[in-house]
XYZ file of C-alpha atoms in Angstrom:
340
model
C 132.275 122.077 108.776
C 132.147 118.855 107.169
C 133.779 115.321 107.277
C 134.580 114.484 103.773
C 135.104 110.582 102.819
C 135.481 108.464 100.000
C 133.330 105.685 99.195
C 135.063 102.438 96.940
C 132.652 100.111 95.673
C 135.870 98.338 94.780
C 135.116 97.264 91.005
C 137.527 94.744 89.413
C 137.335 93.888 85.357
C 139.809 92.364 83.279
C 139.154 94.727 80.403
C 142.212 96.776 78.882
C 140.918 100.635 80.693
C 140.985 98.739 83.995
C 143.787 99.612 86.525
C 141.754 97.185 88.725
C 141.939 93.685 87.129
C 141.696 91.268 89.966
C 140.631 91.204 93.464
C 143.891 91.129 94.672
C 144.521 95.014 92.377
C 141.051 95.970 94.218
C 142.398 95.229 98.200
C 145.865 96.175 97.563
C 145.057 99.449 96.015
C 142.074 100.046 98.534
C 144.773 99.798 101.214
C 147.133 102.225 98.690
C 144.483 104.948 98.197
C 143.499 104.805 101.644
C 147.008 106.008 103.052
C 147.336 108.629 100.487
C 143.990 109.927 101.290
C 144.538 110.645 104.848
C 147.899 112.493 103.466
C 145.878 114.688 101.835
C 143.358 115.426 104.900
C 140.212 113.256 103.637
C 138.861 112.094 106.534
C 137.314 108.822 105.810
C 137.676 105.536 104.144
C 134.993 103.559 103.324
C 133.783 100.166 101.294
C 130.888 99.062 100.037
C 129.882 95.379 100.150
C 128.379 93.119 97.546
C 128.359 89.110 97.651
C 128.754 86.867 94.284
C 130.032 90.253 92.681
C 133.590 91.398 91.329
C 133.517 93.432 94.155
C 134.674 94.205 97.631
C 133.173 91.103 99.971
C 134.538 90.405 102.679
C 135.504 93.958 104.959
C 137.109 93.421 107.743
C 140.289 91.512 106.481
C 140.424 95.162 104.602
C 139.608 97.226 107.274
C 142.293 95.829 109.706
C 144.706 96.214 107.092
C 143.984 99.574 106.266
C 143.926 100.611 109.991
C 147.371 98.900 110.449
C 148.596 100.978 107.857
C 147.046 104.719 108.664
C 147.009 106.991 112.058
C 143.840 109.338 111.865
C 141.757 108.491 109.233
C 138.081 107.202 109.432
C 137.489 103.506 108.273
C 134.255 101.905 107.568
C 131.824 100.400 105.348
C 128.507 101.801 103.554
C 127.155 99.123 103.732
C 127.173 95.501 105.135
C 123.868 93.521 103.846
C 122.989 92.399 107.342
C 121.240 89.728 105.952
C 124.457 87.269 104.771
C 125.905 88.252 108.605
C 126.202 85.741 111.777
C 126.277 89.245 114.388
C 127.888 87.294 117.015
C 130.740 86.216 114.417
C 130.534 89.791 112.897
C 131.210 91.295 116.559
C 134.426 89.969 117.045
C 135.552 90.349 113.501
C 134.446 94.219 113.938
C 136.150 94.534 117.767
C 139.335 92.916 116.473
C 139.356 95.499 113.262
C 138.701 98.416 115.842
C 141.556 97.944 118.261
C 143.702 97.307 115.491
C 142.835 100.894 114.457
C 142.654 102.320 118.014
C 138.776 102.975 117.686
C 138.518 104.413 114.175
C 135.587 102.335 112.730
C 132.849 103.439 111.550
C 130.670 100.484 110.551
C 128.043 100.838 108.465
C 124.916 98.337 108.254
C 121.623 97.609 106.330
C 118.962 95.024 105.258
C 120.538 95.041 101.901
C 119.474 95.456 98.323
C 118.779 93.722 95.462
C 121.888 91.403 95.019
C 123.795 89.056 92.303
C 121.984 86.007 92.935
C 118.581 85.155 94.309
C 118.148 84.959 98.273
C 122.116 84.911 98.036
C 121.587 84.761 102.171
C 120.613 80.992 101.636
C 124.161 80.018 100.321
C 125.412 81.028 103.292
C 123.317 79.488 105.955
C 120.337 81.986 106.521
C 117.003 81.529 106.612
C 114.392 83.943 107.571
C 111.992 82.699 110.599
C 108.731 82.290 110.066
C 106.468 84.844 109.817
C 110.040 87.270 108.670
C 110.938 88.544 105.168
C 114.610 88.819 104.539
C 114.731 92.357 105.513
C 113.032 91.127 108.652
C 116.073 88.784 109.035
C 118.385 91.485 108.351
C 117.085 93.965 110.945
C 116.788 91.333 113.697
C 120.855 90.626 112.918
C 121.452 94.137 113.351
C 119.764 94.431 116.574
C 121.821 91.170 118.174
C 124.774 92.747 116.916
C 124.207 96.061 118.707
C 123.345 93.985 121.909
C 126.282 92.585 121.947
C 128.221 94.478 121.257
C 127.448 96.369 124.670
C 129.811 94.047 126.395
C 127.478 92.883 129.140
C 127.980 88.953 129.876
C 125.255 86.457 128.447
C 126.863 82.844 127.910
C 126.968 80.480 130.948
C 130.878 79.568 131.739
C 131.948 76.142 131.388
C 132.708 74.830 135.115
C 136.080 72.971 133.764
C 137.194 75.569 131.293
C 140.129 75.472 128.979
C 141.441 78.344 130.613
C 140.432 80.236 134.132
C 137.202 82.515 133.230
C 136.514 85.489 134.924
C 133.533 85.848 137.562
C 129.482 85.515 135.898
C 128.603 85.276 132.601
C 130.974 85.709 129.521
C 130.788 88.270 126.649
C 132.623 87.870 123.488
C 136.076 88.776 123.115
C 137.931 91.028 122.177
C 135.545 93.822 123.050
C 136.053 97.319 121.993
C 134.656 99.963 124.085
C 132.930 102.478 122.053
C 132.558 100.795 118.814
C 128.219 100.009 119.595
C 128.294 103.893 119.357
C 129.673 104.304 115.576
C 127.299 102.245 114.161
C 125.559 103.669 111.036
C 122.185 102.543 109.701
C 121.807 102.237 105.793
C 118.018 103.775 105.335
C 116.305 103.082 102.109
C 113.064 104.707 103.803
C 111.752 107.580 106.430
C 110.642 104.598 108.444
C 114.300 102.372 108.675
C 115.635 106.145 109.059
C 113.143 106.280 112.589
C 114.075 103.017 113.422
C 117.644 103.167 113.153
C 117.412 106.235 115.164
C 115.471 104.683 117.737
C 118.134 102.132 118.116
C 120.858 104.420 118.717
C 122.421 104.385 115.224
C 124.098 106.812 113.394
C 122.281 107.200 109.582
C 124.204 106.667 106.576
C 121.638 107.553 103.402
C 122.887 106.419 99.490
C 122.037 108.011 96.473
C 118.711 106.499 96.010
C 115.720 105.923 98.591
C 111.987 104.780 98.687
C 110.284 107.693 96.726
C 107.814 108.589 99.344
C 106.511 111.759 98.075
C 107.681 112.804 93.969
C 109.666 115.677 94.938
C 113.158 115.877 94.273
C 115.875 113.128 95.352
C 117.618 115.831 97.541
C 114.359 117.235 99.006
C 113.148 113.373 100.152
C 116.761 113.052 101.542
C 116.923 116.080 103.296
C 113.505 114.974 105.039
C 114.447 111.639 105.642
C 117.132 113.210 107.892
C 114.695 115.624 109.703
C 112.536 112.536 110.424
C 115.721 110.892 111.741
C 117.282 113.461 114.421
C 113.170 114.053 115.558
C 113.150 110.683 116.451
C 116.506 110.435 117.804
C 115.594 113.376 120.017
C 112.407 111.364 120.963
C 114.053 108.633 121.966
C 116.304 110.676 124.495
C 119.728 109.299 123.638
C 122.069 111.350 124.964
C 124.737 112.176 122.422
C 124.763 113.965 119.029
C 124.376 111.172 115.849
C 126.029 111.601 112.453
C 124.423 111.392 109.563
C 126.308 110.819 106.000
C 125.138 111.376 102.343
C 127.171 110.006 99.557
C 127.464 111.905 96.072
C 129.760 111.104 92.842
C 131.178 114.565 92.342
C 134.171 115.233 89.896
C 135.618 118.898 89.545
C 136.921 119.627 86.447
C 140.435 120.801 86.808
C 142.976 119.116 84.015
C 142.323 117.686 80.477
C 141.913 113.490 82.493
C 138.718 114.816 84.171
C 137.450 116.810 81.069
C 138.025 113.114 79.115
C 136.515 111.346 81.729
C 133.621 113.108 83.013
C 133.718 116.292 81.126
C 130.659 115.106 78.446
C 128.243 115.984 81.316
C 126.782 114.248 84.564
C 123.574 112.443 85.255
C 122.341 115.869 85.744
C 118.597 114.956 86.723
C 117.218 112.305 89.358
C 116.207 108.903 87.303
C 113.351 106.475 88.785
C 113.572 102.870 89.001
C 112.176 99.960 91.338
C 113.402 97.950 93.240
C 111.399 95.329 93.373
C 108.072 94.784 91.829
C 106.864 96.911 94.565
C 109.099 99.662 95.699
C 109.367 102.585 93.441
C 112.903 103.928 94.361
C 114.356 107.570 93.287
C 117.745 107.713 92.286
C 119.989 111.175 93.097
C 121.989 112.950 90.226
C 125.719 113.145 89.516
C 127.588 116.329 89.599
C 130.625 117.342 87.318
C 131.781 120.407 86.345
C 133.908 123.418 86.817
C 134.688 124.051 90.486
C 132.873 127.208 90.561
C 129.722 125.477 88.694
C 129.999 122.889 91.547
C 129.725 125.314 94.170
C 126.597 127.092 92.829
C 125.109 123.507 92.202
C 125.987 122.145 95.594
C 124.349 124.826 97.415
C 121.082 123.711 96.697
C 121.487 120.132 97.426
C 119.276 120.518 100.900
C 120.920 116.858 101.743
C 124.055 117.358 101.392
C 123.565 120.700 103.577
C 122.145 118.707 106.514
C 124.357 115.838 106.563
C 127.716 116.287 108.534
C 129.858 113.955 106.535
C 129.541 113.315 102.937
C 131.216 110.672 101.498
C 132.377 110.890 97.761
C 132.191 107.645 95.807
C 135.096 107.374 93.405
C 135.620 105.519 90.283
C 138.071 102.707 91.656
C 138.674 101.039 88.246
C 140.728 104.736 87.099
C 143.469 103.925 89.539
C 145.020 105.142 92.770
C 146.574 108.570 91.309
C 143.970 109.662 89.232
C 141.659 108.770 92.604
C 143.763 110.649 94.968
C 143.537 113.503 92.295
C 139.749 113.551 92.100
C 139.404 114.097 95.638
C 141.974 116.382 96.290
C 140.363 118.938 93.661
C 137.135 118.302 95.939
C 139.456 119.109 99.371
C 141.171 122.232 97.211
C 138.375 123.870 95.057
C 135.301 123.401 96.196
C 135.293 122.182 100.143
C 136.292 125.697 101.251
C 133.930 127.608 98.943
C 131.170 125.847 100.818
C 132.110 126.136 104.278
C 133.262 122.488 104.004
C 136.714 123.337 105.299
């Protein structure tokens, strides 16, 4: 059994073929899609965060709005670039969104990926400390966030406050109990997956990772998941962690599907470079008749290892089509694979 959610990058463009032509369109349609996805039995609504791009950016207003309009679906990110974040302010925003949704927030974080502008985090007022890389800064911000989400007091109270204080050091408010255990790390390498396990974060693994062995993507990703779980066990955490992978999967069940995706998916992995020194492997996409999809997905070792599958969606095709695409997976593919 798997939890199945959707993952939207929230693209918009003014082109005539796009049904999301503005930021307003994307935000309102994201809420509508989350409501509709909950109604058909989808387990999660997840959103990617990119700055300086025509895509979703600040996640917490959207997460809070989705939380207020839905009742059971998980709401989350995959992922927030922690190089851009003030972790204390973020803890307040996340606590508010989680309380509005009655504890359904699943917060995916990462050190980030190549962005639209050079060192974009500089414009947000962030600088790596001496001797740090920007990746180090992102991980440091994450560790601060993890610490303050424990809900323990750390700030010295004013002896003459405007409002009465509880005794002792003060914590950030609002505090949402249990949110600390619903943080995820988007790991691009085996080493950062083990680092996330040590700190007690769940694991998100996307459709790309560092090419560390030259093996097919799904084999390397499955090995990453096993390394993460081994590190989790070694760390001695009491709870069972969650692991998600994301995939582009489309079942061809009507003429619309065939028109959009019937010319074949990217049926093999590809290699690229995230920077001058980081060789990455990008996983394949899936688009086929349901019976063919089942046979292909049975061979995906990483999907088999994960407890949560995030389906990346073409949000510019509109809410109705994306509901149809998600429902096709739930109806024709998931039961045959034992996910439902």
